[in-house]
């Protein structure tokens, strides 16, 4: 049985744009469909993504107009849905036969009837499913041509950018909640202080009224018996 994603990769590896040179094909595509195919163990992996795309522009190789891709994503597991950023994307693939990543000795999908192309993904790193931008395409073409990876190539890693954005949003929400909690605590303390002061005043007024009543009563009876 395959190791779970958490066991397989404790720490994700940085995304390496130069790994795209391992691809058999690279193209710009629009997303037509996505589903998670589930299978019972001991098949490896038990679940994988099936991505259907329409090829818009070939960057390396020549891919058919309509194509289905296997995305094993054994590192992190197949997500239930793809990011909306991938409606138009740049994809790098390798042949499914012989392994779903270069250098793998035996195909994890050998026992299945699968599409010929598999999404390129280095072990413990993000897949080559990149949200489309003309600058991204230019950088991919530069890397494929053997030129140095651009210094700002970190934007290749869409998953990492999204994760950082989610963390920043979560951090902002936590800070906002903490600030609201502090404000509520201060307000509660202020209300409690005012209530305590009001109770002290009410108590003092009650004592004063009781003393006045006692004094008044004593004076009344003193006057009466003094006659």
Coordinates of C-alpha atoms in Angstrom, one line a residue:
X1 CA 0.0 0.0 0.0
X2 CA 1.3 3.5 -0.8
X3 CA 2.4 5.9 1.9
X4 CA 0.0 8.7 2.5
X5 CA 0.9 12.1 1.3
X6 CA 1.7 13.3 4.8
X7 CA 4.2 10.4 5.2
X8 CA 5.6 10.6 1.7
X9 CA 6.6 14.2 2.0
X10 CA 7.0 15.8 5.4
X11 CA 8.5 19.0 4.0
X12 CA 7.5 20.1 0.4
X13 CA 10.4 20.8 -1.9
X14 CA 10.8 24.2 -3.6
X15 CA 9.4 24.4 -7.1
X16 CA 12.1 24.1 -9.7
X17 CA 11.2 25.8 -13.0
X18 CA 14.1 24.1 -14.8
X19 CA 12.4 20.7 -14.2
X20 CA 10.2 21.6 -17.1
X21 CA 13.1 20.5 -19.4
X22 CA 12.2 16.9 -18.4
X23 CA 8.8 17.2 -20.1
X24 CA 7.8 15.4 -23.3
X25 CA 5.3 18.2 -24.2
X26 CA 4.5 21.7 -22.9
X27 CA 1.4 23.6 -24.1
X28 CA -1.1 26.3 -23.3
X29 CA -4.5 24.8 -22.7
X30 CA -8.0 25.7 -21.5
X31 CA -9.6 23.5 -18.9
X32 CA -12.6 21.4 -20.2
X33 CA -13.2 19.1 -17.2
X34 CA -11.8 17.6 -14.1
X35 CA -12.7 14.6 -11.9
X36 CA -11.2 12.5 -9.2
X37 CA -10.9 8.8 -10.1
X38 CA -11.1 6.6 -7.0
X39 CA -9.8 3.1 -6.7
X40 CA -9.5 0.7 -3.8
X41 CA -6.0 -0.3 -2.5
X42 CA -3.7 -2.0 -3.2
X43 CA -3.7 0.0 -6.4
X44 CA -1.2 2.8 -6.3
X45 CA -2.2 5.6 -6.0
X46 CA -5.7 4.9 -4.9
X47 CA -7.0 8.2 -6.2
X48 CA -5.9 10.4 -9.1
X49 CA -7.1 13.4 -11.0
X50 CA -8.3 13.1 -14.6
X51 CA -7.9 16.5 -16.4
X52 CA -9.5 17.2 -19.8
X53 CA -8.1 20.1 -21.7
X54 CA -8.3 21.8 -25.1
X55 CA -4.8 22.6 -26.4
X56 CA -4.5 26.2 -27.5
X57 CA -0.8 26.6 -28.3
X58 CA 2.1 24.1 -28.4
X59 CA 5.3 25.3 -26.7
X60 CA 7.2 22.0 -26.9
X61 CA 6.1 19.0 -28.9
X62 CA 2.8 18.7 -30.7
X63 CA -0.2 17.6 -28.6
X64 CA -3.7 16.8 -30.0
X65 CA -6.4 19.5 -29.8
X66 CA -8.3 17.7 -27.1
X67 CA -6.4 15.8 -24.4
X68 CA -7.0 13.9 -21.2
X69 CA -4.2 14.0 -18.6
X70 CA -3.5 11.8 -15.6
X71 CA -2.5 13.7 -12.4
X72 CA -1.4 11.3 -9.8
X73 CA -0.2 14.0 -7.4
X74 CA 1.0 11.2 -5.0
X75 CA 2.8 13.9 -3.0
X76 CA -0.3 15.7 -1.8
X77 CA -3.3 13.7 -3.0
X78 CA -5.8 14.6 -5.7
X79 CA -7.8 17.7 -4.8
X80 CA -11.6 17.6 -5.2
X81 CA -11.5 20.5 -7.6
X82 CA -8.9 22.6 -9.4
X83 CA -8.2 26.2 -8.7
X84 CA -10.2 28.7 -10.7
X85 CA -6.8 30.2 -11.7
X86 CA -6.3 27.1 -13.9
X87 CA -9.2 27.8 -16.3
X88 CA -6.4 28.7 -18.8
X89 CA -3.0 27.2 -18.0
X90 CA 0.4 26.1 -19.1
X91 CA 0.9 22.4 -18.7
X92 CA 4.0 20.2 -18.9
X93 CA 3.5 16.4 -19.4
X94 CA 5.4 13.2 -19.8
X95 CA 4.3 9.9 -21.3
X96 CA 2.2 7.8 -18.8
X97 CA 3.9 4.6 -19.9
X98 CA 7.1 3.9 -17.8
X99 CA 6.3 6.1 -14.9
X100 CA 4.4 9.3 -14.1
X101 CA 7.6 11.2 -13.4
X102 CA 10.9 10.9 -15.2
X103 CA 13.4 8.5 -13.6
X104 CA 10.7 6.4 -11.9
X105 CA 11.6 2.8 -12.6
X106 CA 8.1 1.4 -12.6
X107 CA 4.8 3.0 -13.5
X108 CA 2.5 3.6 -10.5
X109 CA -0.3 3.3 -13.1
X110 CA 0.9 0.2 -14.9
X111 CA -2.2 -1.8 -14.1
X112 CA -4.7 0.7 -15.4
X113 CA -6.1 1.8 -18.7
X114 CA -5.1 5.5 -18.6
X115 CA -4.5 8.4 -21.0
X116 CA -1.1 8.6 -22.6
X117 CA -0.1 11.9 -21.0
X118 CA 0.7 12.5 -17.3
X119 CA 1.1 15.9 -15.6
X120 CA 4.8 16.5 -14.9
X121 CA 5.5 16.8 -11.2
X122 CA 8.7 16.5 -9.3
X123 CA 8.6 14.4 -6.1
X124 CA 7.5 16.5 -3.1
X125 CA 7.0 19.6 -5.2
X126 CA 4.1 21.3 -7.0
X127 CA 2.9 20.1 -10.4
X128 CA 3.5 21.9 -13.7
X129 CA -0.1 23.3 -13.9
X130 CA 0.6 27.0 -14.1
X131 CA -2.0 29.8 -14.4
X132 CA -1.6 31.4 -17.8
X133 CA 0.1 34.7 -18.3
X134 CA 2.2 35.8 -21.3
X135 CA 5.1 36.5 -18.9
X136 CA 4.8 32.9 -17.6
X137 CA 4.9 31.5 -21.2
X138 CA 7.9 33.7 -22.0
X139 CA 9.7 32.4 -18.9
X140 CA 8.9 28.8 -19.7
X141 CA 10.1 29.2 -23.3
X142 CA 13.3 30.7 -22.0
X143 CA 13.9 27.8 -19.6
X144 CA 13.2 25.3 -22.3
X145 CA 15.7 27.1 -24.5
X146 CA 18.4 26.5 -21.9
X147 CA 18.6 30.1 -20.6
X148 CA 19.0 30.7 -16.9
X149 CA 15.9 30.5 -14.7
X150 CA 14.7 34.1 -14.1
X151 CA 15.4 35.4 -10.6
X152 CA 11.7 36.0 -10.0
X153 CA 10.8 32.5 -11.0
X154 CA 9.1 31.9 -7.7
X155 CA 5.9 33.0 -9.3
X156 CA 5.9 29.7 -11.2
X157 CA 4.8 28.1 -8.1
X158 CA 1.0 28.9 -8.1
X159 CA 0.3 26.5 -5.2
X160 CA 2.9 28.2 -3.0
X161 CA 1.6 31.7 -3.9
X162 CA -1.9 30.6 -3.1
X163 CA -0.9 29.0 0.2
X164 CA 1.0 32.1 1.2
X165 CA -2.0 34.3 0.3
X166 CA -4.3 32.0 2.3
X167 CA -1.9 32.2 5.3
X168 CA -1.8 36.0 5.0
X169 CA -5.6 36.2 4.9
X170 CA -5.8 33.8 7.9
X171 CA -3.2 35.8 9.8
X172 CA -5.2 39.0 9.1
X173 CA -8.4 37.4 10.3
X174 CA -6.7 36.1 13.4
X175 CA -5.2 39.5 14.1
X176 CA -8.6 41.1 13.5
X177 CA -10.3 38.6 15.9
X178 CA -7.6 39.2 18.5
X179 CA -8.1 42.9 18.2
X180 CA -11.9 42.5 18.5
X181 CA -11.4 40.2 21.5
X182 CA -9.2 42.9 23.2
X183 CA -11.7 45.6 22.4
X184 CA -14.5 43.4 23.8
X185 CA -12.5 42.6 26.9
X186 CA -11.8 46.3 27.5
X187 CA -15.5 47.1 27.0
X188 CA -16.5 44.3 29.3
X189 CA -14.1 45.6 32.0
X190 CA -15.4 49.1 31.5
X191 CA -19.0 48.0 31.9
X192 CA -18.1 45.9 34.9
X193 CA -16.3 48.8 36.5
X194 CA -19.3 51.1 35.9
X195 CA -21.7 48.4 37.3
X196 CA -19.5 48.0 40.4
X197 CA -19.4 51.8 40.9
X198 CA -23.2 51.9 40.5
X199 CA -23.6 49.1 43.0
X200 CA -21.4 51.1 45.5
X201 CA -23.4 54.2 45.0
X202 CA -26.7 52.3 45.4
X203 CA -25.3 50.7 48.6
X204 CA -24.2 54.1 49.9
X205 CA -27.6 55.6 49.1
X206 CA -29.3 52.7 50.8
X207 CA -27.2 53.1 53.9
X208 CA -27.8 56.8 54.0
X209 CA -31.5 56.3 53.6
X210 CA -31.5 53.7 56.4
X211 CA -29.6 56.1 58.7
X212 CA -31.9 58.9 57.9
X213 CA -34.9 56.7 58.8
X214 CA -33.3 55.7 62.1
X215 CA -32.4 59.2 63.0
X216 CA -35.8 60.5 62.0
X217 CA -37.6 57.9 64.0
X218 CA -35.4 58.5 67.1
X219 CA -35.9 62.2 66.8
X220 CA -39.7 61.7 66.5
X221 CA -39.9 59.6 69.6
X222 CA -37.5 61.9 71.6
X223 CA -39.7 64.9 70.8
X224 CA -42.8 63.0 71.8
X225 CA -41.5 61.8 75.1
X226 CA -39.8 65.2 75.8
X227 CA -43.2 67.0 76.1

